[in-house]
Amino acid sequence: MSTRAPVKDTPIAAVVAPRRHVLDLDDFTPEEIISLLEMTDGMREVMDRDIKKVPTLRGKVVMTLFYEASTRTRVSFEQAGKMLSADVINISASGSSAEKGESLIDTALTLQAMHADLIIIRHSHSGAPYLLAQHLERTGIINAGDGRHAHPTQALLDLYTMQRHMGSLKGAKVAIVGDVLHSRVARSDMWGLAAMGANVVLCGPPTLLPPEMLHGDGPGGRWPSNVTVDTNADRAITDADVVMTLRLQQERQSSGLLPSLREYSKRWQVNEERLKRAKPGVLVMHPGPMNEGVEISTSVAHGAASLIEEQVTNGVAIRMALLYWLLTGPQGEAVTA
Ligand code: CP
């Protein structure tokens, strides 16, 4: 019998099944996503309190293991864990034994041996979190971004932010504009939005769209039917309810993918002129960090339609809900499997 106190007043309307890992959203059911978003409302309420701390995860150990730079994801996981009273330990590749050549699996087994309940990992190699999930018997894994592949917690906070403003996402048009090729956010957003019934348009230069998408095969042949691609930003943004702008990932570009930044901005930048084509009341989002003046104009990034700072706030709440869900299971019972 668990003695763990539930988050006070948290409205958990639907019980979700226990999970040990969150690797991507492609295996999430709509019911799981809805339950997590409901749980997140309760976490937002905790964040708004004067004393932003509850004892819910006292005695649990959460480790962040980041092999790539991060501000939002790493800090929000740390803040989420601390607000729920978990012990949070941050490890970055720099300064760890990874610098002496220790393998990723050995590092993770070492942290498991220290009784980490959860490891939150960001890695430049797609699939790194899956590898750890296969090798660890007791410790859960959350994918905080792996290569170009997935960033499920970003997608969940994006869904939550859209839902707060729009209610249902069913039938909404969401244009995701920018460097789709290198974007793990676009891939996870695509799966989450498709599960929630939104219609997604992925838009960017032909060289920055994944070839399998451009040629209609879909990722691994399992591309959701309500996702399309378009290389024309004006057309993609027309009548959109939400415009999600993606960072031009200059650190992942190989030569020849772009004519020039000037040309890119001219044709794909989300700016005020282009936004006039969207629905009145369009919501503008960006996962961050931004290249202002490249993929998004400064006036749009900080304008009335922008939800970019709210995305950051909601990122803390969604990560609180995820930690709670993974570490306590249904109705606050500790998950041991
Ligand atoms: N959106 C996002 O993943 O930001 P960070 O790289 O700052 O974590």
Short mmCIF file of C-alpha atoms and ligand atoms in Angstrom, two decimals:
data_model
loop_
_atom_site.label_atom_id
_atom_site.label_comp_id
_atom_site.label_asym_id
_atom_site.label_seq_id
_atom_site.Cartn_x
_atom_site.Cartn_y
_atom_site.Cartn_z
CA MET A 1 0.00 0.00 0.00
CA SER A 2 1.47 3.35 -1.00
CA THR A 3 1.74 6.08 1.63
CA ARG A 4 2.45 8.60 -1.10
CA ALA A 5 0.18 11.65 -0.89
CA PRO A 6 -1.51 12.64 -4.13
CA VAL A 7 -1.03 16.18 -5.40
CA LYS A 8 -3.63 18.07 -3.45
CA ASP A 9 -6.66 18.99 -5.52
CA THR A 10 -5.15 17.57 -8.70
CA PRO A 11 -8.08 16.55 -10.91
CA ILE A 12 -7.04 13.27 -12.44
CA ALA A 13 -10.21 12.57 -14.36
CA ALA A 14 -9.07 9.38 -16.04
CA VAL A 15 -6.73 6.75 -14.75
CA VAL A 16 -3.91 6.07 -17.17
CA ALA A 17 -2.05 2.78 -17.42
CA PRO A 18 1.35 2.49 -15.76
CA ARG A 19 4.31 3.25 -18.00
CA ARG A 20 7.99 3.08 -17.19
CA HIS A 21 9.29 5.01 -20.19
CA VAL A 22 8.26 7.92 -22.45
CA LEU A 23 10.22 7.56 -25.68
CA ASP A 24 7.94 9.19 -28.28
CA LEU A 25 4.25 9.90 -28.84
CA ASP A 26 3.78 7.39 -31.65
CA ASP A 27 2.63 4.75 -29.15
CA PHE A 28 0.40 7.04 -27.08
CA THR A 29 -3.35 6.60 -27.25
CA PRO A 30 -5.56 9.71 -27.41
CA GLU A 31 -6.90 8.68 -23.97
CA GLU A 32 -3.40 8.73 -22.48
CA ILE A 33 -2.71 12.18 -23.93
CA ILE A 34 -6.04 13.53 -22.68
CA SER A 35 -5.40 12.16 -19.18
CA LEU A 36 -1.93 13.73 -19.09
CA LEU A 37 -3.27 17.09 -20.21
CA GLU A 38 -5.95 16.95 -17.48
CA MET A 39 -3.29 16.10 -14.93
CA THR A 40 -1.26 19.08 -16.17
CA ASP A 41 -4.08 21.48 -15.22
CA GLY A 42 -3.56 20.43 -11.60
CA MET A 43 0.19 20.98 -11.90
CA ARG A 44 -0.36 24.49 -13.31
CA GLU A 45 -2.39 25.19 -10.18
CA VAL A 46 0.54 24.07 -8.00
CA MET A 47 2.86 26.38 -10.00
CA ASP A 48 0.57 29.33 -9.39
CA ARG A 49 0.68 28.90 -5.61
CA ASP A 50 2.75 31.14 -3.38
CA ILE A 51 4.54 28.04 -2.04
CA LYS A 52 5.26 26.06 -5.20
CA LYS A 53 6.00 22.70 -3.63
CA VAL A 54 4.10 19.55 -2.73
CA PRO A 55 5.51 16.39 -1.08
CA THR A 56 4.19 14.01 -3.75
CA LEU A 57 7.50 12.55 -4.98
CA ARG A 58 9.45 12.73 -1.73
CA GLY A 59 12.09 9.98 -1.71
CA LYS A 60 12.15 9.58 -5.50
CA VAL A 61 15.40 10.16 -7.39
CA VAL A 62 15.33 11.76 -10.84
CA MET A 63 18.53 12.17 -12.87
CA THR A 64 18.89 14.36 -15.95
CA LEU A 65 21.59 13.11 -18.33
CA PHE A 66 22.25 15.65 -21.08
CA TYR A 67 24.75 15.02 -23.88
CA GLU A 68 23.53 18.10 -25.79
CA ALA A 69 22.90 21.71 -24.79
CA SER A 70 19.53 22.66 -23.34
CA THR A 71 17.96 25.46 -21.35
CA ARG A 72 14.21 24.84 -21.37
CA THR A 73 14.01 21.07 -21.17
CA ARG A 74 16.74 20.49 -18.60
CA VAL A 75 15.78 23.35 -16.30
CA SER A 76 12.05 22.62 -16.50
CA PHE A 77 12.59 18.95 -15.60
CA GLU A 78 14.70 20.04 -12.65
CA GLN A 79 12.11 22.58 -11.57
CA ALA A 80 9.28 20.06 -12.03
CA GLY A 81 11.04 17.46 -9.91
CA LYS A 82 11.83 19.95 -7.16
CA MET A 83 8.26 21.27 -7.03
CA LEU A 84 7.12 17.69 -6.46
CA SER A 85 9.87 17.16 -3.81
CA ALA A 86 11.86 14.58 -5.79
CA ASP A 87 15.66 14.63 -5.46
CA VAL A 88 16.95 15.86 -8.82
CA ILE A 89 20.54 15.28 -9.91
CA ASN A 90 21.88 16.88 -13.10
CA ILE A 91 24.63 15.22 -15.14
CA SER A 92 26.07 16.61 -18.36
CA ALA A 93 28.46 14.74 -20.64
CA SER A 94 31.04 17.43 -20.07
CA GLY A 95 32.72 16.66 -16.76
CA SER A 96 31.32 13.11 -16.54
CA SER A 97 33.17 9.85 -17.19
CA ALA A 98 31.81 9.97 -20.75
CA GLU A 99 34.85 12.18 -21.33
CA LYS A 100 37.04 9.21 -20.34
CA GLY A 101 35.29 7.00 -22.87
CA GLU A 102 32.60 5.37 -20.73
CA SER A 103 29.79 4.05 -22.92
CA LEU A 104 26.26 5.40 -22.69
CA ILE A 105 24.96 2.05 -21.47
CA ASP A 106 27.61 1.78 -18.75
CA THR A 107 26.84 5.33 -17.61
CA ALA A 108 23.14 4.52 -17.39
CA LEU A 109 23.77 1.21 -15.57
CA THR A 110 25.92 3.17 -13.10
CA LEU A 111 23.07 5.60 -12.42
CA GLN A 112 20.62 2.69 -12.07
CA ALA A 113 22.99 1.13 -9.52
CA MET A 114 22.69 4.39 -7.56
CA HIS A 115 18.93 3.72 -7.47
CA ALA A 116 17.80 6.39 -9.92
CA ASP A 117 14.04 6.01 -10.36
CA LEU A 118 14.07 7.94 -13.64
CA ILE A 119 16.71 9.04 -16.12
CA ILE A 120 15.83 11.91 -18.43
CA ILE A 121 18.17 11.78 -21.40
CA ARG A 122 19.04 14.11 -24.28
CA HIS A 123 21.43 12.73 -26.87
CA SER A 124 22.52 13.63 -30.37
CA HIS A 125 22.05 10.04 -31.57
CA SER A 126 18.53 9.04 -32.58
CA GLY A 127 17.50 5.98 -30.61
CA ALA A 128 19.76 6.52 -27.58
CA PRO A 129 16.79 6.57 -25.13
CA TYR A 130 15.42 3.35 -26.69
CA LEU A 131 18.77 1.64 -26.16
CA LEU A 132 18.70 2.55 -22.47
CA ALA A 133 15.08 1.44 -22.10
CA GLN A 134 16.14 -1.99 -23.40
CA HIS A 135 19.08 -2.28 -21.01
CA LEU A 136 17.71 -0.90 -17.74
CA GLU A 137 15.55 -3.22 -15.64
CA ARG A 138 14.52 -0.90 -12.82
CA THR A 139 14.98 2.69 -13.97
CA GLY A 140 12.51 4.51 -16.23
CA ILE A 141 13.59 6.60 -19.21
CA ILE A 142 12.20 9.87 -20.54
CA ASN A 143 13.40 11.02 -23.95
CA ALA A 144 14.32 14.71 -23.69
CA GLY A 145 15.32 14.83 -27.38
CA ASP A 146 17.27 12.29 -29.45
CA GLY A 147 18.95 13.42 -32.65
CA ARG A 148 16.44 14.26 -35.33
CA HIS A 149 14.07 11.60 -34.07
CA ALA A 150 11.76 12.66 -31.23
CA HIS A 151 11.08 15.17 -28.47
CA PRO A 152 7.88 13.87 -26.89
CA THR A 153 7.76 16.16 -23.85
CA GLN A 154 8.01 19.23 -26.11
CA ALA A 155 5.13 17.87 -28.18
CA LEU A 156 3.02 17.29 -25.07
CA LEU A 157 3.57 20.86 -23.87
CA ASP A 158 2.70 22.10 -27.35
CA LEU A 159 -0.55 20.11 -27.32
CA TYR A 160 -1.37 21.39 -23.85
CA THR A 161 -0.73 25.01 -24.87
CA MET A 162 -2.91 24.71 -27.96
CA GLN A 163 -5.69 23.00 -26.03
CA ARG A 164 -5.72 25.72 -23.35
CA HIS A 165 -6.48 28.28 -26.03
CA MET A 166 -8.62 26.32 -28.44
CA GLY A 167 -10.38 23.65 -26.41
CA SER A 168 -10.56 20.72 -28.80
CA LEU A 169 -7.85 20.29 -31.45
CA LYS A 170 -10.11 18.14 -33.62
CA GLY A 171 -10.18 19.52 -37.16
CA ALA A 172 -7.78 22.40 -36.36
CA LYS A 173 -5.22 23.30 -39.04
CA VAL A 174 -1.69 23.40 -37.64
CA ALA A 175 1.06 24.61 -40.00
CA ILE A 176 4.56 23.56 -38.87
CA VAL A 177 6.96 25.77 -40.80
CA GLY A 178 10.75 25.61 -41.05
CA ASP A 179 13.55 23.09 -40.84
CA VAL A 180 11.43 19.95 -40.63
CA LEU A 181 14.30 17.71 -41.77
CA HIS A 182 16.34 18.25 -38.61
CA SER A 183 13.40 18.73 -36.24
CA ARG A 184 12.62 16.10 -33.62
CA VAL A 185 9.92 18.49 -32.37
CA ALA A 186 8.10 18.37 -35.73
CA ARG A 187 8.08 14.57 -35.71
CA SER A 188 6.69 14.26 -32.18
CA ASP A 189 4.23 17.12 -32.72
CA MET A 190 3.01 15.34 -35.83
CA TRP A 191 2.18 12.15 -33.91
CA GLY A 192 0.56 13.99 -31.01
CA LEU A 193 -1.51 16.31 -33.19
CA ALA A 194 -2.61 13.43 -35.40
CA ALA A 195 -3.77 11.50 -32.32
CA MET A 196 -5.81 14.52 -31.22
CA GLY A 197 -7.50 14.85 -34.63
CA ALA A 198 -5.73 17.99 -35.92
CA ASN A 199 -4.78 18.44 -39.57
CA VAL A 200 -1.04 19.06 -39.86
CA VAL A 201 0.84 20.72 -42.74
CA LEU A 202 4.62 20.33 -42.62
CA CYS A 203 6.22 23.16 -44.60
CA GLY A 204 9.77 24.11 -45.53
CA PRO A 205 12.23 24.21 -48.40
CA PRO A 206 12.32 20.91 -50.32
CA THR A 207 15.87 20.34 -49.03
CA LEU A 208 14.68 20.71 -45.43
CA LEU A 209 11.75 18.29 -45.66
CA PRO A 210 12.48 14.60 -45.04
CA PRO A 211 12.58 12.91 -48.47
CA GLU A 212 10.20 10.16 -47.36
CA MET A 213 7.64 12.82 -46.46
CA LEU A 214 8.16 14.84 -49.61
CA HIS A 215 7.66 11.77 -51.75
CA GLY A 216 4.60 10.64 -49.86
CA ASP A 217 5.80 7.45 -48.18
CA GLY A 218 5.71 8.76 -44.62
CA PRO A 219 8.14 7.94 -41.83
CA GLY A 220 8.72 4.20 -41.99
CA GLY A 221 5.59 3.87 -44.09
CA ARG A 222 3.39 4.77 -41.10
CA TRP A 223 2.71 8.40 -41.67
CA PRO A 224 -0.61 9.56 -40.12
CA SER A 225 -3.26 10.25 -42.78
CA ASN A 226 -4.00 13.76 -41.48
CA VAL A 227 -0.44 15.01 -42.16
CA THR A 228 0.50 16.65 -45.48
CA VAL A 229 3.58 18.49 -46.76
CA ASP A 230 3.86 21.76 -48.69
CA THR A 231 6.92 23.70 -49.79
CA ASN A 232 4.98 26.97 -50.08
CA ALA A 233 4.73 28.84 -46.76
CA ASP A 234 2.01 31.24 -47.92
CA ARG A 235 -0.21 28.32 -48.88
CA ALA A 236 0.60 26.31 -45.73
CA ILE A 237 -0.27 29.24 -43.45
CA THR A 238 -3.52 30.11 -45.22
CA ASP A 239 -6.46 29.49 -42.83
CA ALA A 240 -4.19 27.98 -40.17
CA ASP A 241 -5.41 28.00 -36.56
CA VAL A 242 -1.86 27.53 -35.29
CA VAL A 243 1.50 28.33 -36.88
CA MET A 244 4.36 26.44 -35.26
CA THR A 245 7.70 27.87 -36.34
CA LEU A 246 10.79 25.69 -36.25
CA ARG A 247 14.34 26.76 -35.57
CA LEU A 248 16.70 26.65 -38.51
CA GLN A 249 19.19 24.18 -37.00
CA GLN A 250 22.37 25.69 -38.36
CA GLU A 251 24.51 23.30 -36.25
CA ARG A 252 22.99 20.30 -38.07
CA GLN A 253 23.10 21.70 -41.62
CA SER A 254 25.31 20.05 -44.18
CA SER A 255 26.42 22.24 -47.03
CA GLY A 256 24.13 22.90 -49.94
CA LEU A 257 20.78 22.55 -48.13
CA LEU A 258 20.07 26.29 -48.19
CA PRO A 259 20.70 28.93 -50.84
CA SER A 260 21.23 31.68 -48.20
CA LEU A 261 19.70 32.83 -44.93
CA ARG A 262 18.31 35.88 -46.75
CA GLU A 263 16.55 33.73 -49.32
CA TYR A 264 15.29 31.38 -46.61
CA SER A 265 13.79 34.25 -44.60
CA LYS A 266 12.20 35.75 -47.67
CA ARG A 267 10.35 32.55 -48.54
CA TRP A 268 9.74 30.79 -45.21
CA GLN A 269 9.98 33.32 -42.39
CA VAL A 270 6.83 33.62 -40.24
CA ASN A 271 6.22 37.36 -40.25
CA GLU A 272 3.28 39.73 -39.96
CA GLU A 273 2.61 39.90 -43.70
CA ARG A 274 2.51 36.13 -44.05
CA LEU A 275 0.38 35.69 -40.91
CA LYS A 276 -2.42 37.77 -42.48
CA ARG A 277 -3.27 34.63 -44.46
CA ALA A 278 -4.00 32.64 -41.28
CA LYS A 279 -7.32 32.54 -39.47
CA PRO A 280 -8.16 35.55 -37.28
CA GLY A 281 -6.87 34.80 -33.77
CA VAL A 282 -4.11 32.52 -35.07
CA LEU A 283 -1.76 31.21 -32.38
CA VAL A 284 1.98 31.47 -33.03
CA MET A 285 4.33 29.01 -31.35
CA HIS A 286 8.02 28.11 -31.42
CA PRO A 287 9.75 25.41 -29.35
CA GLY A 288 12.80 27.63 -28.84
CA PRO A 289 15.52 28.62 -28.94
CA MET A 290 14.71 31.09 -31.73
CA ASN A 291 16.79 32.67 -34.47
CA GLU A 292 14.83 35.91 -34.46
CA GLY A 293 14.89 37.57 -37.86
CA VAL A 294 15.53 34.23 -39.60
CA GLU A 295 12.63 31.77 -39.19
CA ILE A 296 10.43 34.24 -37.28
CA SER A 297 10.32 38.03 -37.23
CA THR A 298 10.91 39.76 -33.91
CA SER A 299 7.52 41.48 -34.06
CA VAL A 300 5.70 38.15 -34.41
CA ALA A 301 7.87 36.36 -31.83
CA HIS A 302 6.96 38.96 -29.21
CA GLY A 303 3.57 40.01 -30.60
CA ALA A 304 0.02 39.48 -29.39
CA ALA A 305 -0.42 36.14 -31.15
CA SER A 306 2.74 34.63 -29.66
CA LEU A 307 2.43 31.84 -27.06
CA ILE A 308 6.17 31.23 -26.93
CA GLU A 309 6.68 32.22 -23.29
CA GLU A 310 3.51 30.39 -22.25
CA GLN A 311 4.94 27.25 -23.89
CA VAL A 312 7.88 27.50 -21.50
CA THR A 313 5.60 27.82 -18.45
CA ASN A 314 3.45 24.92 -19.61
CA GLY A 315 6.63 22.89 -20.15
CA VAL A 316 7.21 22.84 -16.40
CA ALA A 317 3.63 21.75 -15.70
CA ILE A 318 3.60 18.98 -18.31
CA ARG A 319 6.90 17.62 -16.96
CA MET A 320 5.48 17.65 -13.43
CA ALA A 321 2.56 15.58 -14.73
CA LEU A 322 4.91 13.16 -16.50
CA LEU A 323 7.08 12.65 -13.42
CA TYR A 324 3.97 12.11 -11.31
CA TRP A 325 2.53 9.64 -13.81
CA LEU A 326 5.70 7.60 -14.28
CA LEU A 327 6.69 7.54 -10.63
CA THR A 328 3.37 6.89 -8.94
CA GLY A 329 1.19 5.11 -11.48
CA PRO A 330 -2.58 4.99 -11.35
CA GLN A 331 -4.15 6.53 -8.23
CA GLY A 332 -0.80 7.18 -6.61
CA GLU A 333 0.27 3.52 -6.35
CA ALA A 334 4.04 3.18 -6.80
CA VAL A 335 5.00 1.60 -10.11
CA THR A 336 7.49 -1.18 -9.55
CA ALA A 337 7.43 -2.88 -12.94
N1 CP B 1 12.70 23.33 -26.94
C1 CP B 1 13.84 22.85 -26.40
O1 CP B 1 14.08 21.63 -26.41
O2 CP B 1 14.65 23.80 -25.86
P1 CP B 1 16.04 23.49 -25.13
O3 CP B 1 17.00 22.99 -26.18
O4 CP B 1 16.44 24.82 -24.53
O5 CP B 1 15.80 22.44 -24.09
#
